[in-house]
Coordinates of C-alpha atoms in Angstrom, one line a residue:
M1 CA 43.6 52.1 -34.3
K2 CA 43.8 55.8 -34.1
G3 CA 45.3 55.7 -31.1
F4 CA 48.1 53.3 -32.9
S5 CA 48.6 55.1 -35.8
M6 CA 49.5 58.2 -33.9
Y7 CA 51.4 56.2 -31.1
I8 CA 53.5 54.9 -34.5
G9 CA 54.0 58.1 -35.9
G10 CA 55.4 59.8 -32.8
I11 CA 58.1 56.8 -32.9
S12 CA 61.5 58.6 -34.8
I13 CA 62.9 56.9 -38.3
K14 CA 65.8 55.6 -36.6
N15 CA 63.7 53.7 -34.3
K16 CA 60.8 52.4 -37.0
I17 CA 63.6 50.7 -39.1
F18 CA 65.1 49.3 -36.1
I19 CA 62.0 47.9 -34.3
S20 CA 60.9 46.6 -37.5
N21 CA 64.0 44.8 -38.3
I22 CA 64.0 43.3 -35.0
L23 CA 60.4 42.3 -35.7
I24 CA 61.2 40.9 -39.0
I25 CA 64.4 38.9 -37.3
V26 CA 62.3 37.5 -34.5
V27 CA 59.5 36.3 -36.1
F28 CA 62.0 34.2 -38.8
I29 CA 64.7 33.1 -36.0
S30 CA 61.6 32.2 -33.5
T31 CA 59.1 30.4 -36.8
Q32 CA 62.9 28.5 -37.7
S33 CA 63.3 27.8 -34.4
Y34 CA 59.9 25.9 -34.1
F35 CA 59.7 23.8 -37.3
A36 CA 63.6 22.8 -35.8
N37 CA 62.7 21.9 -33.0
T38 CA 58.9 20.4 -34.3
I39 CA 60.9 18.2 -37.2
S40 CA 64.0 17.1 -34.5
Q41 CA 61.1 16.1 -32.2
K42 CA 59.4 14.4 -34.8
A43 CA 63.4 12.7 -36.2
I44 CA 63.6 12.0 -32.2
I45 CA 60.7 10.3 -32.0
E46 CA 60.6 8.1 -35.2
K47 CA 64.3 7.5 -34.4
E48 CA 63.2 6.2 -31.3
I49 CA 60.2 3.9 -32.6
N50 CA 62.2 2.3 -35.2
N51 CA 65.3 1.5 -32.6
S52 CA 63.1 0.1 -30.3
S53 CA 60.7 -2.0 -32.4
R54 CA 64.1 -3.1 -33.5
E55 CA 64.9 -4.0 -29.8
L56 CA 61.5 -5.5 -29.2
V57 CA 62.2 -7.7 -32.1
L58 CA 65.3 -8.8 -30.9
I59 CA 64.4 -9.3 -28.1
Q60 CA 61.4 -11.4 -29.0
N61 CA 63.6 -13.0 -31.1
N62 CA 66.2 -14.1 -27.5
L63 CA 62.8 -15.0 -25.6
Q64 CA 62.1 -17.4 -28.7
T65 CA 65.9 -19.2 -29.0
L66 CA 65.3 -19.1 -24.8
V67 CA 61.8 -20.9 -25.1
S68 CA 63.3 -23.4 -28.1
T69 CA 66.0 -24.2 -25.9
I70 CA 63.9 -25.0 -22.7
E71 CA 61.6 -27.0 -24.6
D72 CA 64.6 -28.7 -26.9
Y73 CA 66.4 -30.0 -23.1
S74 CA 63.1 -31.0 -22.4
K75 CA 62.6 -32.7 -24.8
I76 CA 66.4 -34.4 -24.3
L77 CA 65.8 -35.2 -20.6
A78 CA 62.4 -37.3 -21.4
S79 CA 64.0 -39.4 -24.1
D80 CA 67.2 -40.1 -22.3
Y81 CA 67.7 -44.2 -22.0
R82 CA 68.8 -43.6 -18.4
L83 CA 66.0 -41.6 -17.7
Q84 CA 63.3 -44.0 -19.5
N85 CA 64.6 -46.8 -18.3
E86 CA 64.3 -46.1 -14.1
L87 CA 61.5 -44.7 -14.5
Y88 CA 59.8 -48.0 -16.9
N89 CA 61.5 -50.0 -14.2
D90 CA 59.8 -48.3 -11.5
L91 CA 56.6 -48.3 -13.8
L92 CA 57.2 -52.5 -13.8
L93 CA 57.6 -52.7 -10.3
N94 CA 54.8 -51.1 -9.1
T95 CA 52.3 -52.8 -11.6
K96 CA 54.2 -56.8 -10.2
H97 CA 52.6 -55.5 -6.8
E98 CA 49.7 -53.8 -7.9
D99 CA 47.3 -55.2 -4.8
S100 CA 49.9 -54.3 -2.2
K101 CA 51.7 -50.9 -1.5
P102 CA 53.4 -49.1 -4.2
V103 CA 57.3 -50.1 -4.1
G104 CA 59.2 -46.6 -3.8
G105 CA 61.6 -47.8 -5.9
L106 CA 63.3 -44.2 -6.9
N107 CA 64.0 -43.8 -3.2
N108 CA 66.6 -46.2 -3.2
L109 CA 70.5 -44.2 -3.3
S110 CA 71.2 -45.7 -6.7
M111 CA 68.7 -44.4 -8.8
K112 CA 68.7 -41.2 -7.0
K113 CA 72.2 -41.0 -8.6
T114 CA 71.6 -41.9 -11.7
L115 CA 68.7 -39.1 -12.3
S116 CA 71.1 -36.8 -10.1
E117 CA 73.9 -37.6 -12.7
T118 CA 71.3 -37.2 -15.6
I119 CA 69.5 -34.2 -14.8
S120 CA 72.5 -32.5 -13.7
N121 CA 73.6 -31.9 -17.6
I122 CA 70.7 -29.7 -17.9
V123 CA 70.7 -27.5 -14.6
E124 CA 72.8 -24.6 -13.6
P125 CA 75.3 -24.0 -14.2
N126 CA 75.1 -25.7 -17.3
T127 CA 72.2 -24.0 -18.8
K128 CA 69.1 -21.4 -18.0
I129 CA 67.2 -23.9 -16.2
K130 CA 67.1 -24.1 -12.2
A131 CA 65.6 -27.0 -11.1
V132 CA 64.0 -30.4 -12.7
S133 CA 61.0 -32.7 -10.8
I134 CA 59.9 -35.5 -11.9
L135 CA 56.7 -37.1 -11.4
T136 CA 56.7 -40.6 -12.4
S137 CA 53.5 -43.3 -13.7
N138 CA 53.0 -44.2 -9.6
H139 CA 52.3 -40.2 -8.9
H140 CA 55.1 -39.6 -6.8
W141 CA 57.5 -36.8 -6.8
V142 CA 61.5 -37.8 -7.2
D143 CA 63.5 -35.4 -4.7
V144 CA 66.3 -35.3 -7.4
G145 CA 67.9 -32.0 -5.4
F146 CA 67.0 -28.4 -5.4
A147 CA 63.0 -28.7 -6.7
D148 CA 60.8 -29.1 -3.2
N149 CA 58.6 -31.5 -4.1
A150 CA 56.1 -30.4 -1.4
Y151 CA 55.8 -27.3 -3.8
A152 CA 55.4 -29.6 -6.7
S153 CA 52.4 -31.8 -5.3
R154 CA 51.1 -28.5 -3.6
I155 CA 50.9 -26.8 -7.1
F156 CA 50.9 -29.6 -9.7
G157 CA 48.8 -32.4 -7.7
D158 CA 50.1 -35.9 -7.9
G159 CA 47.6 -37.2 -10.9
Y160 CA 48.0 -36.9 -14.7
G161 CA 45.4 -33.8 -16.0
P162 CA 44.2 -33.4 -20.0
E163 CA 47.4 -31.5 -21.2
D164 CA 49.7 -34.8 -20.2
R165 CA 48.7 -36.0 -23.2
Y166 CA 50.3 -33.9 -25.5
Y167 CA 53.8 -34.9 -25.8
L168 CA 54.9 -31.4 -26.1
P169 CA 56.3 -29.1 -23.8
V170 CA 53.9 -27.0 -21.8
W171 CA 54.5 -23.9 -20.5
T172 CA 52.9 -22.4 -17.2
S173 CA 52.4 -19.0 -16.3
L174 CA 54.6 -17.1 -13.6
I175 CA 54.2 -19.4 -10.0
K176 CA 55.6 -19.2 -6.6
F177 CA 58.2 -22.1 -6.2
G178 CA 60.7 -23.0 -3.6
F179 CA 63.4 -24.6 -3.8
L180 CA 65.8 -26.6 -1.0
Y181 CA 68.3 -24.1 -0.2
E182 CA 66.9 -20.9 -1.6
G183 CA 63.1 -20.1 -0.5
E184 CA 60.9 -19.1 -3.0
D185 CA 61.3 -17.7 -6.2
S186 CA 59.2 -16.6 -9.0
V187 CA 59.6 -19.3 -11.9
F188 CA 58.2 -20.6 -15.5
A189 CA 57.6 -24.3 -15.3
V190 CA 58.5 -26.5 -18.6
S191 CA 56.3 -29.4 -18.3
K192 CA 57.0 -32.4 -21.0
T193 CA 55.1 -35.8 -20.6
V194 CA 57.9 -39.0 -21.0
I195 CA 56.8 -41.8 -23.2
H196 CA 58.6 -44.5 -23.2
K197 CA 60.4 -45.1 -26.8
D198 CA 59.8 -48.8 -27.0
T199 CA 56.3 -49.2 -25.9
G200 CA 54.6 -46.3 -26.4
K201 CA 53.3 -46.1 -22.3
M202 CA 53.5 -42.9 -20.7
I203 CA 55.7 -43.8 -18.1
G204 CA 56.2 -40.2 -15.9
R205 CA 56.1 -36.8 -16.4
I206 CA 58.9 -34.2 -15.9
F207 CA 59.2 -30.3 -14.9
L208 CA 61.5 -27.8 -16.1
Y209 CA 62.0 -24.5 -13.7
V210 CA 63.0 -21.3 -15.3
K211 CA 63.3 -18.6 -13.0
E212 CA 61.5 -14.8 -14.2
T213 CA 65.2 -13.1 -13.6
T214 CA 66.6 -15.7 -16.7
I215 CA 63.4 -14.0 -18.6
A216 CA 64.2 -10.5 -17.7
S217 CA 67.6 -10.7 -18.3
I218 CA 66.6 -10.5 -22.2
Y219 CA 65.7 -7.0 -22.4
E220 CA 67.4 -6.1 -19.4
E221 CA 70.8 -6.2 -21.6
G222 CA 68.9 -3.3 -23.6
E223 CA 69.1 0.2 -23.4
N224 CA 65.5 1.5 -23.0
K225 CA 65.8 4.9 -22.4
G226 CA 64.5 5.2 -18.7
G227 CA 61.5 3.1 -19.7
D228 CA 60.0 0.1 -18.3
F229 CA 59.8 -3.6 -19.9
Y230 CA 57.2 -5.6 -19.4
I231 CA 55.6 -9.7 -20.1
V232 CA 51.8 -9.9 -19.8
D233 CA 50.5 -13.4 -20.2
S234 CA 46.6 -13.8 -22.3
A235 CA 44.4 -13.2 -19.2
G236 CA 46.9 -9.7 -18.8
R237 CA 49.1 -10.3 -15.9
I238 CA 52.2 -8.8 -15.6
I239 CA 54.9 -11.8 -15.8
S240 CA 57.9 -10.2 -16.6
S241 CA 59.3 -6.8 -14.9
Q242 CA 61.9 -4.5 -14.1
N243 CA 60.1 -4.2 -11.0
K244 CA 59.4 -7.7 -9.5
A245 CA 56.7 -5.3 -7.6
K246 CA 54.3 -5.3 -9.9
L247 CA 54.9 -9.2 -10.4
Y248 CA 51.1 -11.0 -11.0
R249 CA 49.1 -8.0 -10.7
D250 CA 47.0 -7.1 -13.6
F251 CA 48.8 -5.0 -16.3
K252 CA 46.2 -2.3 -16.8
E253 CA 45.8 -1.6 -12.7
A254 CA 49.6 -1.9 -11.8
V255 CA 51.1 0.3 -14.8
S256 CA 47.8 2.5 -15.6
I257 CA 48.2 1.1 -19.8
S258 CA 45.7 0.2 -21.7
L259 CA 46.9 -2.8 -24.3
P260 CA 44.6 -2.8 -27.3
E261 CA 42.6 -6.0 -27.9
T262 CA 43.5 -6.6 -31.2
G263 CA 46.3 -8.7 -30.4
K264 CA 48.7 -7.5 -33.3
D265 CA 51.4 -5.5 -32.6
T266 CA 51.0 -1.6 -32.0
T267 CA 52.4 1.4 -31.1
F268 CA 50.7 4.4 -29.5
T269 CA 51.5 7.2 -26.8
Q270 CA 48.6 7.9 -23.8
G271 CA 49.3 10.5 -20.6
S272 CA 49.5 13.8 -21.6
G273 CA 52.7 16.4 -20.2
S274 CA 55.4 15.1 -18.0
E275 CA 53.1 12.0 -18.0
E276 CA 53.0 11.3 -21.9
M277 CA 53.8 7.9 -22.3
L278 CA 55.3 5.9 -25.7
I279 CA 54.3 2.3 -26.0
F280 CA 55.2 -0.5 -28.2
T281 CA 53.7 -3.8 -27.8
H282 CA 54.8 -7.3 -29.4
R283 CA 52.8 -10.4 -29.8
F284 CA 54.8 -13.5 -28.8
E285 CA 53.0 -15.8 -30.1
P286 CA 54.2 -19.4 -29.3
L287 CA 53.4 -18.2 -25.4
K288 CA 50.3 -15.7 -26.2
W289 CA 52.5 -13.4 -24.5
T290 CA 52.9 -9.7 -25.3
I291 CA 56.1 -8.0 -24.8
V292 CA 55.4 -4.0 -23.6
S293 CA 58.1 -1.2 -24.0
A294 CA 56.8 1.9 -22.2
I295 CA 59.3 4.8 -22.4
P296 CA 58.3 8.5 -20.6
M297 CA 58.0 11.0 -24.1
K298 CA 60.1 13.4 -21.4
N299 CA 63.3 10.7 -21.6
I300 CA 62.4 10.8 -25.9
S301 CA 63.1 14.2 -25.8
S302 CA 66.1 14.4 -23.8
G303 CA 68.2 14.4 -26.3
R304 CA 66.3 17.4 -28.0
K305 CA 67.3 19.6 -24.8
E306 CA 71.0 19.7 -26.7
I307 CA 68.8 20.1 -29.9
N308 CA 67.4 23.1 -28.4
Q309 CA 70.3 24.4 -26.5
L310 CA 72.4 24.8 -30.1
I311 CA 68.9 25.9 -31.6
L312 CA 68.7 28.6 -28.7
G313 CA 72.4 29.5 -28.9
V314 CA 72.7 30.3 -32.7
G315 CA 69.4 32.2 -32.2
A316 CA 70.9 34.6 -29.6
A317 CA 74.1 35.0 -31.7
C318 CA 71.8 35.5 -34.7
L319 CA 69.6 37.9 -32.7
L320 CA 72.4 40.4 -31.5
L321 CA 73.9 40.3 -34.9
A322 CA 70.6 41.3 -36.1
L323 CA 70.4 44.5 -33.1
I324 CA 74.1 45.0 -34.0
V325 CA 73.6 45.2 -37.5
S326 CA 69.8 46.8 -37.6
F327 CA 71.0 49.5 -34.9
L328 CA 74.0 49.9 -37.1
L329 CA 71.9 50.2 -40.3
S330 CA 69.3 52.7 -39.0
R331 CA 71.9 54.8 -37.8
S332 CA 73.3 55.0 -41.1
I333 CA 70.2 56.0 -42.5
T334 CA 68.9 58.4 -40.1
R335 CA 72.0 59.9 -38.9
H336 CA 71.9 62.3 -41.9
I337 CA 68.2 62.9 -42.2
F338 CA 68.6 64.3 -37.7
Q339 CA 71.7 66.4 -39.0
L340 CA 69.4 67.6 -41.7
A341 CA 66.1 67.9 -39.3
K342 CA 68.5 69.5 -36.7
T343 CA 69.0 72.0 -39.4
M344 CA 65.7 72.8 -40.3
R345 CA 64.8 73.1 -36.1
Q346 CA 68.0 76.2 -36.4
I347 CA 66.6 77.6 -39.0
R348 CA 62.9 77.6 -37.2
S349 CA 64.1 79.1 -34.3
G350 CA 65.7 82.2 -36.8
Q351 CA 69.1 80.9 -38.1
M352 CA 68.7 81.8 -41.0
Q353 CA 72.1 81.1 -42.5
V354 CA 72.6 77.8 -41.5
R355 CA 73.0 74.7 -44.4
S356 CA 72.8 71.1 -44.0
P357 CA 76.6 70.1 -44.4
Y358 CA 76.2 66.2 -45.7
Q359 CA 77.3 66.2 -49.5
S360 CA 76.1 62.5 -51.2
K361 CA 74.9 61.0 -53.7
D362 CA 72.3 59.0 -52.4
E363 CA 69.0 59.8 -51.8
I364 CA 69.7 61.4 -48.6
G365 CA 72.4 63.9 -50.4
Y366 CA 69.8 64.8 -53.4
L367 CA 67.2 65.8 -50.8
S368 CA 69.9 68.0 -48.4
E369 CA 71.3 69.4 -52.3
G370 CA 67.6 70.1 -52.3
F371 CA 67.3 71.9 -49.2
N372 CA 70.0 74.0 -49.0
N373 CA 69.0 75.8 -52.5
L374 CA 65.5 76.3 -51.5
M375 CA 66.7 78.0 -48.3
D376 CA 69.3 80.3 -50.7
R377 CA 66.4 80.6 -52.7
M378 CA 63.9 81.6 -49.9
E379 CA 66.9 83.4 -48.0
A380 CA 67.8 85.7 -51.5
L381 CA 63.3 85.9 -51.7
M382 CA 63.0 87.1 -47.8
A383 CA 65.7 89.7 -47.7
E384 CA 64.2 91.0 -51.2
N385 CA 60.9 90.9 -49.3
V386 CA 62.5 92.8 -46.2
E387 CA 63.9 95.4 -48.7
K388 CA 60.5 95.5 -50.7
Q389 CA 58.8 96.0 -47.1
R390 CA 61.3 98.3 -45.4
T391 CA 61.3 100.7 -48.9
K392 CA 57.0 100.3 -48.7
A393 CA 57.4 101.8 -45.0
E394 CA 59.4 104.5 -46.1
I395 CA 57.2 105.5 -48.9
E396 CA 54.3 105.0 -46.7
F397 CA 56.1 107.1 -43.6
K398 CA 57.3 110.0 -46.3
L399 CA 53.9 110.1 -47.9
L400 CA 52.4 110.3 -44.3
Q401 CA 54.9 113.4 -43.7
S402 CA 53.8 114.7 -46.9
Q403 CA 50.5 114.8 -46.2
V404 CA 50.6 115.6 -42.5
K405 CA 52.9 118.6 -42.6
P406 CA 51.2 120.8 -45.7
H407 CA 47.6 119.6 -44.0
F408 CA 48.9 120.9 -40.6
L409 CA 50.3 123.4 -42.1
Y410 CA 47.5 125.2 -43.8
N411 CA 45.2 124.6 -40.6
T412 CA 47.9 126.4 -38.1
V413 CA 48.0 129.1 -40.3
E414 CA 44.7 129.5 -40.9
T415 CA 43.7 128.8 -36.8
I416 CA 47.2 131.8 -36.2
I417 CA 45.0 134.4 -38.9
S418 CA 41.8 133.7 -36.6
L419 CA 43.3 134.8 -34.0
I420 CA 44.9 138.0 -35.3
K421 CA 41.4 138.7 -36.8
L422 CA 40.0 138.1 -33.0
G423 CA 42.2 140.7 -31.4
L424 CA 44.1 137.5 -29.5
G425 CA 47.7 137.9 -30.6
K426 CA 49.5 136.5 -27.7
Q427 CA 47.3 133.2 -28.5
A428 CA 48.6 133.3 -31.9
I429 CA 52.1 134.0 -30.7
Q430 CA 51.8 130.4 -28.6
A431 CA 50.0 128.5 -32.0
A432 CA 53.0 129.8 -34.1
Q433 CA 55.2 129.2 -31.5
Y434 CA 54.3 125.4 -31.1
M435 CA 54.2 125.2 -35.1
A436 CA 57.6 126.2 -35.3
N437 CA 58.2 123.8 -32.4
F438 CA 56.8 120.9 -34.1
Y439 CA 58.0 121.5 -37.7
K440 CA 61.5 121.5 -36.1
I441 CA 61.4 118.2 -34.2
S442 CA 59.7 116.6 -37.1
L443 CA 62.5 117.7 -39.5
S444 CA 65.2 116.9 -36.6
K445 CA 68.2 116.7 -39.1
G446 CA 66.1 113.8 -40.8
D447 CA 66.5 111.0 -38.2
D448 CA 63.7 108.8 -38.4
I449 CA 64.4 107.0 -34.5
I450 CA 64.5 110.0 -32.2
P451 CA 64.1 110.3 -28.2
I452 CA 60.6 109.8 -26.3
G453 CA 61.1 113.0 -24.7
E454 CA 61.3 114.7 -27.9
E455 CA 58.2 112.5 -29.9
M456 CA 56.3 114.0 -26.3
R457 CA 57.3 117.4 -27.1
L458 CA 56.0 117.2 -30.6
T459 CA 53.2 115.4 -29.9
E460 CA 52.2 117.9 -27.4
S461 CA 52.6 120.7 -29.3
Y462 CA 50.3 119.4 -32.1
L463 CA 48.0 118.6 -29.3
E464 CA 48.3 123.0 -28.4
I465 CA 47.4 123.8 -31.8
Q466 CA 44.3 121.3 -32.0
Q467 CA 42.9 122.5 -28.7
L468 CA 43.5 126.6 -29.7
R469 CA 41.1 125.0 -33.0
Y470 CA 38.8 122.4 -31.0
V471 CA 38.8 123.8 -27.4
E472 CA 34.6 123.6 -26.9
Y473 CA 35.2 119.5 -27.7
M474 CA 38.5 118.5 -26.5
E475 CA 41.7 118.9 -23.6
Y476 CA 44.4 116.3 -23.1
T477 CA 46.4 114.8 -20.1
M478 CA 50.2 113.5 -20.6
E479 CA 51.4 111.4 -18.2
I480 CA 54.9 110.0 -18.8
D481 CA 57.3 108.4 -16.6
H482 CA 60.9 110.3 -16.3
D483 CA 62.8 107.3 -16.6
I484 CA 61.7 106.3 -20.4
M485 CA 62.2 110.1 -21.7
S486 CA 65.7 108.8 -23.0
Y487 CA 64.5 105.8 -24.7
S488 CA 64.2 105.5 -28.2
I489 CA 60.7 105.6 -30.7
P490 CA 59.9 106.1 -34.3
K491 CA 59.4 109.8 -35.3
L492 CA 55.8 110.7 -35.8
T493 CA 54.4 108.0 -34.0
L494 CA 52.1 109.2 -32.0
Q495 CA 50.8 112.1 -34.2
P496 CA 48.9 109.7 -36.2
I497 CA 46.9 108.3 -33.9
V498 CA 46.5 111.6 -31.5
E499 CA 44.9 112.8 -34.9
N500 CA 43.0 109.9 -35.7
A501 CA 41.5 110.2 -32.2
I502 CA 40.4 113.9 -32.6
Y503 CA 39.2 113.5 -35.9
H504 CA 37.2 109.9 -35.9
G505 CA 36.7 109.3 -31.8
L506 CA 36.2 113.4 -30.2
K507 CA 34.7 114.9 -33.4
L508 CA 31.7 112.6 -33.7
K509 CA 31.0 113.4 -30.1
K510 CA 28.4 115.8 -29.3
E511 CA 29.6 116.4 -26.1
K512 CA 33.2 117.3 -24.5
G513 CA 36.1 114.7 -24.6
I514 CA 39.3 113.8 -23.4
I515 CA 43.1 112.7 -24.8
R516 CA 45.5 111.0 -22.6
I517 CA 48.3 110.4 -23.2
S518 CA 50.1 108.1 -20.3
G519 CA 53.4 106.3 -20.9
R520 CA 55.9 103.6 -18.4
R521 CA 58.0 100.4 -19.1
N522 CA 56.8 97.4 -18.5
G523 CA 59.6 94.6 -18.0
N524 CA 62.1 94.3 -20.7
Q525 CA 59.5 96.6 -22.9
L526 CA 57.7 100.1 -22.9
E527 CA 54.0 100.8 -23.3
I528 CA 52.2 103.9 -24.4
E529 CA 48.8 104.4 -24.3
I530 CA 46.7 106.7 -25.8
Y531 CA 43.1 106.9 -24.4
D532 CA 40.3 108.9 -25.8
N533 CA 36.6 108.8 -24.4
G534 CA 35.4 109.2 -28.3
A535 CA 33.0 107.2 -30.6
G536 CA 35.0 104.2 -30.4
M537 CA 34.5 101.5 -32.6
H538 CA 33.6 98.2 -33.6
K539 CA 35.6 94.9 -34.1
N540 CA 35.4 94.6 -37.9
Q541 CA 36.7 98.1 -38.1
I542 CA 39.9 97.4 -36.0
K543 CA 40.5 94.5 -37.7
A544 CA 40.1 96.6 -41.4
I545 CA 42.4 99.1 -40.3
M546 CA 45.6 96.7 -38.9
D547 CA 45.4 94.3 -41.6
G548 CA 44.7 96.8 -44.4
T549 CA 41.9 95.6 -46.0
S550 CA 39.7 98.4 -45.6
V551 CA 40.4 101.3 -48.0
P552 CA 40.1 104.2 -46.0
D553 CA 39.4 107.7 -47.7
E554 CA 40.6 109.6 -44.9
I555 CA 45.1 109.5 -43.4
N556 CA 43.8 108.1 -40.0
G557 CA 43.2 104.6 -41.2
F558 CA 46.6 104.6 -43.3
G559 CA 48.7 106.4 -40.5
I560 CA 47.4 103.8 -37.6
R561 CA 48.4 100.8 -40.2
S562 CA 51.8 102.4 -40.9
V563 CA 52.8 103.5 -38.0
S564 CA 52.3 99.6 -36.8
N565 CA 53.7 97.8 -39.4
R566 CA 57.3 100.5 -39.5
I567 CA 57.5 99.5 -35.7
R568 CA 57.1 96.0 -36.5
M569 CA 59.5 96.1 -39.5
L570 CA 62.1 98.0 -37.4
Y571 CA 61.8 95.5 -34.3
G572 CA 60.1 92.6 -35.2
E573 CA 56.5 91.4 -34.7
R574 CA 56.1 91.2 -30.6
Y575 CA 56.2 95.4 -30.8
G576 CA 53.4 97.5 -32.6
L577 CA 50.3 98.4 -31.8
Q578 CA 47.5 97.5 -29.5
V579 CA 43.9 98.4 -29.7
E580 CA 40.9 97.8 -27.4
S581 CA 38.0 99.6 -28.4
E582 CA 34.0 99.4 -27.7
Y583 CA 32.0 101.1 -29.5
G584 CA 30.2 104.9 -28.5
V585 CA 32.2 104.4 -25.5
Y586 CA 36.4 104.6 -26.0
T587 CA 39.1 103.8 -27.8
K588 CA 43.0 102.8 -26.0
I589 CA 45.7 102.1 -28.7
I590 CA 49.0 101.0 -26.9
V591 CA 52.2 101.4 -28.7
V592 CA 54.5 99.0 -27.7
L593 CA 58.5 99.6 -27.7
P594 CA 61.4 97.7 -26.6
L595 CA 64.1 99.5 -24.7
R596 CA 66.7 101.0 -26.3
Y597 CA 68.5 104.0 -26.5
H598 CA 68.6 106.6 -28.4

């Protein structure tokens, strides 16, 4: 979580606003698209359920009309007086000769003609009935045209069964039946017992044949979204289908759909993924048939493609518009913040005069105005502080000079007097010359910046005088590169450091010590090193002197700190003094200066 917070914190405000807007819009569009897709899918499925239910009702009504029509034709034919007369005469004729071989009266041409004329009115092309067969009371099949009597005899037999006692038409399941000129075909047979209207005797039975394609044409004319229709009998066999290869097969095995056993109209789904099907069942009670409609869900959902394309198109357009608006909005908000941040970076790099140019009445404008006012105030305070520091440094330097000169003058005069008393006139003259040289250079016509060569002569004069006084415990060397002599240095930079090395380094050591002064150029800066092998200092002493946290009771600490502050004030923080010391061993102070000619 911390890493994520750090990652978020590293993103710019512009990108945060842009990403936040995009995330909100994407979530909104995705949610809206999801619900729109879900609602549209639900609406399409409900619409398809309603359409399919109405279509099944229409198929049932058309099937009921067809069944009723076929049964009506069977009743009309069974009650036709010409058919009844022929069948009754055949019954009487064969009754008179019952002790002999039955007479095939219906085989004569006149009777065939009469029956053909009777039947021709109720078969194709006048009706949906393909052909008609007649079984007489004497168990003869009458050949009256298209129906193959051999098939009829083989399928229905030559006798009468229990169903012949019913006077209503009886439908068979789907059967294979042969026709004289067309061969076999799948048909439904509708049988009707012929009862003589005067005597009430059963004088025969008629069979009307309806092709399966006639039944199938009822639902093939409808719009079923690429699905399949089936009619299943009470035994679960397919008796009508658009795919004729599935006829006569068990419905569950052929289609892999399990029908509920409730016997009621149902709607359900089966399968999953691309195999999911929407199943409708409608019960046709007159014949105990079940009408089944199976529609693949992918076909139903095909209508959603246009809706989804529309949703995707609108979503893409909205997202593109949102991207543009979010970019422009985030840019308009953050552009001025970036300008203000750029101004801050310039100020941080040292360009203190730079100000934010943005002016407005909005929040960023107030922030920009406040920032400019703050920087103006800060610049004024910094200028005031610099002036105070310069004044302080000058006061410290003047104080240092005022302390060094009388003190040094007094000691030097005492040394000269002592040399004269000892009869060392030559040494006394040298001391006086060194003193004169020291004060000549230290005055330097009021200049605070002098060449390094002058500073070295001033320091050498000071060391020569001090060596006359402390010859028993000090000596010195000076190794300054000739190339740096013309570069500038603040006056009296080295003298306070050398004085500190004598009084607080060498004098505290019991044996004779050395002060070594060396100077060189190092890249783009000068380095002057003052080394002594005196008493050394602890780290806390060095820190106290450089930070000014201690209150020095002598001139040494004040002088070193004053020199360091003066150099930093003149040239910047990268210049000044570097102090290195080991207690009881040595002290080394490096003066770092810029390359500037006097």
